[in-house]
């Protein structure tokens, strides 16, 4: 018996020490797990740099979110670092340099979808936020489709603060009445109305710099292809050289014929101003334009400005979402986690979105705080077919987006639809989006 006991004891000791060392390793691993965010009960304090492109006219919503944050975390010194330029054209370049130099901000704005996953997550630069999602109950409060766009099999990588719609056409109702034109519902109707407007010396469609043209391209692509084929373009099932895609470029070329000549030098706000000022009849732009018209220009939705889906896209919602993540190497994780808690909170989202023109991601937001425009967008989001935006990072990685700008600029000069389709195919292949 003694002998057996001794053997069992030795075995137990050996096993015990294996388990003990295993447990120790596991706990060491979890406390220094560089891939996952660490939650604790520390009071967040010190410097917190948040990085975005919400500067100037785009700032009021972010300012409201920051006020909400400061109420909860008074000991944090929030540094609001912004690089101006719509859709992050300049901010993303600055961010890339900082990330490559190992000088990341504590948290930065990034679009849900491929801009996040195909760029920063693929490069292994982000912290997995799954523990935070579990802790905050967000898995039950954010729509599962949105969570899919910010997650992979290995984790969840950012906190979405808003949902924007990119296929919106803006106009001033009294101006359309004065010019005797109706809101066009299809591309053909749009082209017919555009002829009438052009004959009167009115710019039918105001456009700004290249990224706004890309956004208009995605609107035309959705109108020309329809929801199913539009989605197939991004999952590789529809070839970029397919005649249907060539037709997208042809329609886009027609659209360009009705835009202002100085588009390349205008910001998206200046393109909106052309509509508000009566030089142009329509503008296709994401619904941050509603935020600009309501919050900055003080126009009333419905009377001061009107909206409709971009022609040919009724029943579809071209989706994008701004989110914030935490890069690896973040020097104040406690404060960054606090910031993300504010971004995902009900009070944070209800402070930010009514001013921004976007709708909340949370399904329990207080919609009585939102404008007539946002209520209509929320209704569309609940009922329409959701497709992803190209210009705002959902369907393509940053490599493709940058190359696509060049393809579009060349098309603007050549108006050669077939070569643009061929060039798009080549950049889809070189950016790992098609074979
Ligand atoms: C988008 C962004 C919006 C808005 C817009 C114009 O990419 O998601 O929140 O900022 O650019 O800059």
mmCIF file with all atom_site columns, C-alpha atoms in Angstrom, residues 159-312:
data_model
loop_
_atom_site.group_PDB
_atom_site.id
_atom_site.type_symbol
_atom_site.label_atom_id
_atom_site.label_alt_id
_atom_site.label_comp_id
_atom_site.label_asym_id
_atom_site.label_entity_id
_atom_site.label_seq_id
_atom_site.pdbx_PDB_ins_code
_atom_site.Cartn_x
_atom_site.Cartn_y
_atom_site.Cartn_z
_atom_site.occupancy
_atom_site.B_iso_or_equiv
_atom_site.pdbx_formal_charge
_atom_site.auth_seq_id
_atom_site.auth_comp_id
_atom_site.auth_asym_id
_atom_site.auth_atom_id
_atom_site.pdbx_PDB_model_num
ATOM 1   C CA . UNK A 1 159 ? -15.962 49.866 -31.544 1.00 0.00 ? 159 UNK A CA 1
ATOM 2   C CA . UNK A 1 160 ? -18.463 51.344 -34.016 1.00 0.00 ? 160 UNK A CA 1
ATOM 3   C CA . UNK A 1 161 ? -19.807 54.766 -33.060 1.00 0.00 ? 161 UNK A CA 1
ATOM 4   C CA . UNK A 1 162 ? -22.148 55.479 -35.981 1.00 0.00 ? 162 UNK A CA 1
ATOM 5   C CA . UNK A 1 163 ? -23.802 54.158 -39.122 1.00 0.00 ? 163 UNK A CA 1
ATOM 6   C CA . UNK A 1 164 ? -23.760 56.397 -42.200 1.00 0.00 ? 164 UNK A CA 1
ATOM 7   C CA . UNK A 1 165 ? -25.587 55.968 -45.498 1.00 0.00 ? 165 UNK A CA 1
ATOM 8   C CA . UNK A 1 166 ? -23.656 56.908 -48.640 1.00 0.00 ? 166 UNK A CA 1
ATOM 9   C CA . UNK A 1 167 ? -26.356 56.694 -51.339 1.00 0.00 ? 167 UNK A CA 1
ATOM 10  C CA . UNK A 1 168 ? -28.239 59.887 -50.532 1.00 0.00 ? 168 UNK A CA 1
ATOM 11  C CA . UNK A 1 169 ? -29.139 62.633 -53.009 1.00 0.00 ? 169 UNK A CA 1
ATOM 12  C CA . UNK A 1 170 ? -29.549 66.117 -51.496 1.00 0.00 ? 170 UNK A CA 1
ATOM 13  C CA . UNK A 1 171 ? -31.462 69.091 -52.879 1.00 0.00 ? 171 UNK A CA 1
ATOM 14  C CA . UNK A 1 172 ? -33.299 72.249 -51.851 1.00 0.00 ? 172 UNK A CA 1
ATOM 15  C CA . UNK A 1 173 ? -37.053 71.659 -52.355 1.00 0.00 ? 173 UNK A CA 1
ATOM 16  C CA . UNK A 1 174 ? -37.886 75.311 -53.128 1.00 0.00 ? 174 UNK A CA 1
ATOM 17  C CA . UNK A 1 175 ? -35.164 75.435 -55.811 1.00 0.00 ? 175 UNK A CA 1
ATOM 18  C CA . UNK A 1 176 ? -36.460 72.340 -57.602 1.00 0.00 ? 176 UNK A CA 1
ATOM 19  C CA . UNK A 1 177 ? -39.917 73.902 -57.561 1.00 0.00 ? 177 UNK A CA 1
ATOM 20  C CA . UNK A 1 178 ? -38.543 77.152 -58.986 1.00 0.00 ? 178 UNK A CA 1
ATOM 21  C CA . UNK A 1 179 ? -36.747 75.270 -61.768 1.00 0.00 ? 179 UNK A CA 1
ATOM 22  C CA . UNK A 1 180 ? -39.781 73.097 -62.467 1.00 0.00 ? 180 UNK A CA 1
ATOM 23  C CA . UNK A 1 181 ? -38.057 69.734 -61.979 1.00 0.00 ? 181 UNK A CA 1
ATOM 24  C CA . UNK A 1 182 ? -39.007 66.684 -59.939 1.00 0.00 ? 182 UNK A CA 1
ATOM 25  C CA . UNK A 1 183 ? -36.766 64.432 -57.860 1.00 0.00 ? 183 UNK A CA 1
ATOM 26  C CA . UNK A 1 184 ? -35.458 61.745 -60.267 1.00 0.00 ? 184 UNK A CA 1
ATOM 27  C CA . UNK A 1 185 ? -35.846 58.134 -59.123 1.00 0.00 ? 185 UNK A CA 1
ATOM 28  C CA . UNK A 1 186 ? -33.831 56.304 -61.778 1.00 0.00 ? 186 UNK A CA 1
ATOM 29  C CA . UNK A 1 187 ? -30.607 57.074 -63.628 1.00 0.00 ? 187 UNK A CA 1
ATOM 30  C CA . UNK A 1 188 ? -32.553 57.684 -66.848 1.00 0.00 ? 188 UNK A CA 1
ATOM 31  C CA . UNK A 1 189 ? -34.846 60.122 -65.067 1.00 0.00 ? 189 UNK A CA 1
ATOM 32  C CA . UNK A 1 190 ? -31.784 61.802 -63.619 1.00 0.00 ? 190 UNK A CA 1
ATOM 33  C CA . UNK A 1 191 ? -30.166 62.236 -67.026 1.00 0.00 ? 191 UNK A CA 1
ATOM 34  C CA . UNK A 1 192 ? -33.434 63.679 -68.427 1.00 0.00 ? 192 UNK A CA 1
ATOM 35  C CA . UNK A 1 193 ? -33.778 66.163 -65.535 1.00 0.00 ? 193 UNK A CA 1
ATOM 36  C CA . UNK A 1 194 ? -30.078 67.038 -65.864 1.00 0.00 ? 194 UNK A CA 1
ATOM 37  C CA . UNK A 1 195 ? -30.607 68.102 -69.502 1.00 0.00 ? 195 UNK A CA 1
ATOM 38  C CA . UNK A 1 196 ? -33.395 70.465 -68.443 1.00 0.00 ? 196 UNK A CA 1
ATOM 39  C CA . UNK A 1 197 ? -31.275 71.964 -65.671 1.00 0.00 ? 197 UNK A CA 1
ATOM 40  C CA . UNK A 1 198 ? -28.199 72.353 -67.840 1.00 0.00 ? 198 UNK A CA 1
ATOM 41  C CA . UNK A 1 199 ? -30.252 74.235 -70.454 1.00 0.00 ? 199 UNK A CA 1
ATOM 42  C CA . UNK A 1 200 ? -31.202 76.676 -67.677 1.00 0.00 ? 200 UNK A CA 1
ATOM 43  C CA . UNK A 1 201 ? -27.549 77.220 -66.720 1.00 0.00 ? 201 UNK A CA 1
ATOM 44  C CA . UNK A 1 202 ? -27.842 75.222 -63.465 1.00 0.00 ? 202 UNK A CA 1
ATOM 45  C CA . UNK A 1 203 ? -25.180 72.621 -62.637 1.00 0.00 ? 203 UNK A CA 1
ATOM 46  C CA . UNK A 1 204 ? -27.242 69.408 -62.374 1.00 0.00 ? 204 UNK A CA 1
ATOM 47  C CA . UNK A 1 205 ? -24.885 67.632 -59.961 1.00 0.00 ? 205 UNK A CA 1
ATOM 48  C CA . UNK A 1 206 ? -22.222 69.202 -57.743 1.00 0.00 ? 206 UNK A CA 1
ATOM 49  C CA . UNK A 1 207 ? -19.154 67.126 -57.102 1.00 0.00 ? 207 UNK A CA 1
ATOM 50  C CA . UNK A 1 208 ? -15.952 67.603 -55.108 1.00 0.00 ? 208 UNK A CA 1
ATOM 51  C CA . UNK A 1 209 ? -12.489 66.095 -55.028 1.00 0.00 ? 209 UNK A CA 1
ATOM 52  C CA . UNK A 1 210 ? -11.603 62.520 -56.117 1.00 0.00 ? 210 UNK A CA 1
ATOM 53  C CA . UNK A 1 211 ? -12.972 60.588 -53.132 1.00 0.00 ? 211 UNK A CA 1
ATOM 54  C CA . UNK A 1 212 ? -16.390 62.189 -53.642 1.00 0.00 ? 212 UNK A CA 1
ATOM 55  C CA . UNK A 1 213 ? -16.264 61.030 -57.264 1.00 0.00 ? 213 UNK A CA 1
ATOM 56  C CA . UNK A 1 214 ? -15.503 57.502 -55.998 1.00 0.00 ? 214 UNK A CA 1
ATOM 57  C CA . UNK A 1 215 ? -18.542 57.741 -53.769 1.00 0.00 ? 215 UNK A CA 1
ATOM 58  C CA . UNK A 1 216 ? -20.640 58.802 -56.780 1.00 0.00 ? 216 UNK A CA 1
ATOM 59  C CA . UNK A 1 217 ? -19.137 55.904 -58.722 1.00 0.00 ? 217 UNK A CA 1
ATOM 60  C CA . UNK A 1 218 ? -20.302 53.439 -56.066 1.00 0.00 ? 218 UNK A CA 1
ATOM 61  C CA . UNK A 1 219 ? -23.800 54.978 -56.198 1.00 0.00 ? 219 UNK A CA 1
ATOM 62  C CA . UNK A 1 220 ? -23.864 54.514 -59.982 1.00 0.00 ? 220 UNK A CA 1
ATOM 63  C CA . UNK A 1 221 ? -22.471 50.983 -59.652 1.00 0.00 ? 221 UNK A CA 1
ATOM 64  C CA . UNK A 1 222 ? -25.292 50.071 -57.253 1.00 0.00 ? 222 UNK A CA 1
ATOM 65  C CA . UNK A 1 223 ? -27.887 51.642 -59.577 1.00 0.00 ? 223 UNK A CA 1
ATOM 66  C CA . UNK A 1 224 ? -26.512 49.903 -62.675 1.00 0.00 ? 224 UNK A CA 1
ATOM 67  C CA . UNK A 1 225 ? -25.788 46.473 -61.193 1.00 0.00 ? 225 UNK A CA 1
ATOM 68  C CA . UNK A 1 226 ? -28.479 46.137 -58.532 1.00 0.00 ? 226 UNK A CA 1
ATOM 69  C CA . UNK A 1 227 ? -27.836 44.733 -55.066 1.00 0.00 ? 227 UNK A CA 1
ATOM 70  C CA . UNK A 1 228 ? -26.943 41.145 -55.997 1.00 0.00 ? 228 UNK A CA 1
ATOM 71  C CA . UNK A 1 229 ? -24.373 41.968 -58.693 1.00 0.00 ? 229 UNK A CA 1
ATOM 72  C CA . UNK A 1 230 ? -22.952 44.858 -56.683 1.00 0.00 ? 230 UNK A CA 1
ATOM 73  C CA . UNK A 1 231 ? -22.208 42.398 -53.886 1.00 0.00 ? 231 UNK A CA 1
ATOM 74  C CA . UNK A 1 232 ? -20.765 39.897 -56.373 1.00 0.00 ? 232 UNK A CA 1
ATOM 75  C CA . UNK A 1 233 ? -18.277 42.491 -57.531 1.00 0.00 ? 233 UNK A CA 1
ATOM 76  C CA . UNK A 1 234 ? -16.779 42.552 -54.051 1.00 0.00 ? 234 UNK A CA 1
ATOM 77  C CA . UNK A 1 235 ? -16.808 38.843 -53.328 1.00 0.00 ? 235 UNK A CA 1
ATOM 78  C CA . UNK A 1 236 ? -15.118 38.057 -56.626 1.00 0.00 ? 236 UNK A CA 1
ATOM 79  C CA . UNK A 1 237 ? -18.125 36.445 -58.343 1.00 0.00 ? 237 UNK A CA 1
ATOM 80  C CA . UNK A 1 238 ? -18.611 39.202 -60.913 1.00 0.00 ? 238 UNK A CA 1
ATOM 81  C CA . UNK A 1 239 ? -15.594 39.940 -63.101 1.00 0.00 ? 239 UNK A CA 1
ATOM 82  C CA . UNK A 1 240 ? -14.446 43.536 -63.263 1.00 0.00 ? 240 UNK A CA 1
ATOM 83  C CA . UNK A 1 241 ? -14.322 43.172 -67.049 1.00 0.00 ? 241 UNK A CA 1
ATOM 84  C CA . UNK A 1 242 ? -17.930 41.923 -67.297 1.00 0.00 ? 242 UNK A CA 1
ATOM 85  C CA . UNK A 1 243 ? -20.008 44.026 -69.759 1.00 0.00 ? 243 UNK A CA 1
ATOM 86  C CA . UNK A 1 244 ? -22.258 45.018 -66.825 1.00 0.00 ? 244 UNK A CA 1
ATOM 87  C CA . UNK A 1 245 ? -19.284 46.633 -65.114 1.00 0.00 ? 245 UNK A CA 1
ATOM 88  C CA . UNK A 1 246 ? -18.272 48.358 -68.338 1.00 0.00 ? 246 UNK A CA 1
ATOM 89  C CA . UNK A 1 247 ? -21.801 49.783 -68.333 1.00 0.00 ? 247 UNK A CA 1
ATOM 90  C CA . UNK A 1 248 ? -21.216 51.142 -64.826 1.00 0.00 ? 248 UNK A CA 1
ATOM 91  C CA . UNK A 1 249 ? -18.283 53.150 -66.169 1.00 0.00 ? 249 UNK A CA 1
ATOM 92  C CA . UNK A 1 250 ? -20.358 54.337 -69.129 1.00 0.00 ? 250 UNK A CA 1
ATOM 93  C CA . UNK A 1 251 ? -23.124 55.564 -66.830 1.00 0.00 ? 251 UNK A CA 1
ATOM 94  C CA . UNK A 1 252 ? -20.570 57.165 -64.549 1.00 0.00 ? 252 UNK A CA 1
ATOM 95  C CA . UNK A 1 253 ? -19.085 58.976 -67.565 1.00 0.00 ? 253 UNK A CA 1
ATOM 96  C CA . UNK A 1 254 ? -22.551 60.341 -68.427 1.00 0.00 ? 254 UNK A CA 1
ATOM 97  C CA . UNK A 1 255 ? -22.950 61.508 -64.839 1.00 0.00 ? 255 UNK A CA 1
ATOM 98  C CA . UNK A 1 256 ? -19.620 63.345 -64.989 1.00 0.00 ? 256 UNK A CA 1
ATOM 99  C CA . UNK A 1 257 ? -20.924 65.305 -67.988 1.00 0.00 ? 257 UNK A CA 1
ATOM 100 C CA . UNK A 1 258 ? -23.425 66.967 -65.667 1.00 0.00 ? 258 UNK A CA 1
ATOM 101 C CA . UNK A 1 259 ? -20.994 67.997 -62.914 1.00 0.00 ? 259 UNK A CA 1
ATOM 102 C CA . UNK A 1 260 ? -19.155 71.242 -62.187 1.00 0.00 ? 260 UNK A CA 1
ATOM 103 C CA . UNK A 1 261 ? -15.819 71.793 -63.964 1.00 0.00 ? 261 UNK A CA 1
ATOM 104 C CA . UNK A 1 262 ? -13.982 72.733 -60.767 1.00 0.00 ? 262 UNK A CA 1
ATOM 105 C CA . UNK A 1 263 ? -14.915 69.510 -58.928 1.00 0.00 ? 263 UNK A CA 1
ATOM 106 C CA . UNK A 1 264 ? -11.292 68.465 -58.336 1.00 0.00 ? 264 UNK A CA 1
ATOM 107 C CA . UNK A 1 265 ? -10.620 71.543 -56.218 1.00 0.00 ? 265 UNK A CA 1
ATOM 108 C CA . UNK A 1 266 ? -13.730 71.411 -54.014 1.00 0.00 ? 266 UNK A CA 1
ATOM 109 C CA . UNK A 1 267 ? -14.214 69.806 -50.615 1.00 0.00 ? 267 UNK A CA 1
ATOM 110 C CA . UNK A 1 268 ? -17.424 67.878 -49.988 1.00 0.00 ? 268 UNK A CA 1
ATOM 111 C CA . UNK A 1 269 ? -18.727 70.820 -47.972 1.00 0.00 ? 269 UNK A CA 1
ATOM 112 C CA . UNK A 1 270 ? -18.099 73.190 -50.896 1.00 0.00 ? 270 UNK A CA 1
ATOM 113 C CA . UNK A 1 271 ? -19.980 70.805 -53.188 1.00 0.00 ? 271 UNK A CA 1
ATOM 114 C CA . UNK A 1 272 ? -22.876 70.857 -50.693 1.00 0.00 ? 272 UNK A CA 1
ATOM 115 C CA . UNK A 1 273 ? -22.650 74.659 -50.576 1.00 0.00 ? 273 UNK A CA 1
ATOM 116 C CA . UNK A 1 274 ? -23.266 74.767 -54.345 1.00 0.00 ? 274 UNK A CA 1
ATOM 117 C CA . UNK A 1 275 ? -26.645 73.106 -53.799 1.00 0.00 ? 275 UNK A CA 1
ATOM 118 C CA . UNK A 1 276 ? -27.512 75.246 -50.796 1.00 0.00 ? 276 UNK A CA 1
ATOM 119 C CA . UNK A 1 277 ? -26.472 78.394 -52.695 1.00 0.00 ? 277 UNK A CA 1
ATOM 120 C CA . UNK A 1 278 ? -28.558 77.461 -55.751 1.00 0.00 ? 278 UNK A CA 1
ATOM 121 C CA . UNK A 1 279 ? -25.676 77.030 -58.241 1.00 0.00 ? 279 UNK A CA 1
ATOM 122 C CA . UNK A 1 280 ? -26.337 73.290 -58.435 1.00 0.00 ? 280 UNK A CA 1
ATOM 123 C CA . UNK A 1 281 ? -29.505 71.235 -58.170 1.00 0.00 ? 281 UNK A CA 1
ATOM 124 C CA . UNK A 1 282 ? -28.305 67.963 -56.627 1.00 0.00 ? 282 UNK A CA 1
ATOM 125 C CA . UNK A 1 283 ? -25.419 66.460 -54.705 1.00 0.00 ? 283 UNK A CA 1
ATOM 126 C CA . UNK A 1 284 ? -24.843 62.755 -54.020 1.00 0.00 ? 284 UNK A CA 1
ATOM 127 C CA . UNK A 1 285 ? -23.144 62.419 -50.646 1.00 0.00 ? 285 UNK A CA 1
ATOM 128 C CA . UNK A 1 286 ? -23.161 60.419 -47.432 1.00 0.00 ? 286 UNK A CA 1
ATOM 129 C CA . UNK A 1 287 ? -25.409 61.685 -44.688 1.00 0.00 ? 287 UNK A CA 1
ATOM 130 C CA . UNK A 1 288 ? -22.691 63.629 -42.899 1.00 0.00 ? 288 UNK A CA 1
ATOM 131 C CA . UNK A 1 289 ? -24.035 66.227 -45.378 1.00 0.00 ? 289 UNK A CA 1
ATOM 132 C CA . UNK A 1 290 ? -27.253 66.225 -43.307 1.00 0.00 ? 290 UNK A CA 1
ATOM 133 C CA . UNK A 1 291 ? -25.105 66.861 -40.214 1.00 0.00 ? 291 UNK A CA 1
ATOM 134 C CA . UNK A 1 292 ? -23.370 69.759 -41.996 1.00 0.00 ? 292 UNK A CA 1
ATOM 135 C CA . UNK A 1 293 ? -26.634 71.287 -43.228 1.00 0.00 ? 293 UNK A CA 1
ATOM 136 C CA . UNK A 1 294 ? -28.398 70.878 -39.866 1.00 0.00 ? 294 UNK A CA 1
ATOM 137 C CA . UNK A 1 295 ? -25.594 71.563 -37.397 1.00 0.00 ? 295 UNK A CA 1
ATOM 138 C CA . UNK A 1 296 ? -23.385 74.066 -39.238 1.00 0.00 ? 296 UNK A CA 1
ATOM 139 C CA . UNK A 1 297 ? -25.732 75.692 -41.768 1.00 0.00 ? 297 UNK A CA 1
ATOM 140 C CA . UNK A 1 298 ? -28.806 75.473 -39.481 1.00 0.00 ? 298 UNK A CA 1
ATOM 141 C CA . UNK A 1 299 ? -31.128 74.260 -42.253 1.00 0.00 ? 299 UNK A CA 1
ATOM 142 C CA . UNK A 1 300 ? -34.256 72.343 -41.313 1.00 0.00 ? 300 UNK A CA 1
ATOM 143 C CA . UNK A 1 301 ? -34.563 68.825 -42.714 1.00 0.00 ? 301 UNK A CA 1
ATOM 144 C CA . UNK A 1 302 ? -37.552 68.536 -45.035 1.00 0.00 ? 302 UNK A CA 1
ATOM 145 C CA . UNK A 1 303 ? -37.992 72.252 -45.743 1.00 0.00 ? 303 UNK A CA 1
ATOM 146 C CA . UNK A 1 304 ? -34.463 73.718 -45.711 1.00 0.00 ? 304 UNK A CA 1
ATOM 147 C CA . UNK A 1 305 ? -33.107 70.678 -47.511 1.00 0.00 ? 305 UNK A CA 1
ATOM 148 C CA . UNK A 1 306 ? -34.584 67.525 -48.993 1.00 0.00 ? 306 UNK A CA 1
ATOM 149 C CA . UNK A 1 307 ? -33.229 64.055 -49.666 1.00 0.00 ? 307 UNK A CA 1
ATOM 150 C CA . UNK A 1 308 ? -33.909 60.871 -51.595 1.00 0.00 ? 308 UNK A CA 1
ATOM 151 C CA . UNK A 1 309 ? -31.964 57.770 -52.467 1.00 0.00 ? 309 UNK A CA 1
ATOM 152 C CA . UNK A 1 310 ? -29.463 58.369 -55.273 1.00 0.00 ? 310 UNK A CA 1
ATOM 153 C CA . UNK A 1 311 ? -31.224 57.525 -58.561 1.00 0.00 ? 311 UNK A CA 1
ATOM 154 C CA . UNK A 1 312 ? -31.746 53.826 -59.138 1.00 0.00 ? 312 UNK A CA 1
#
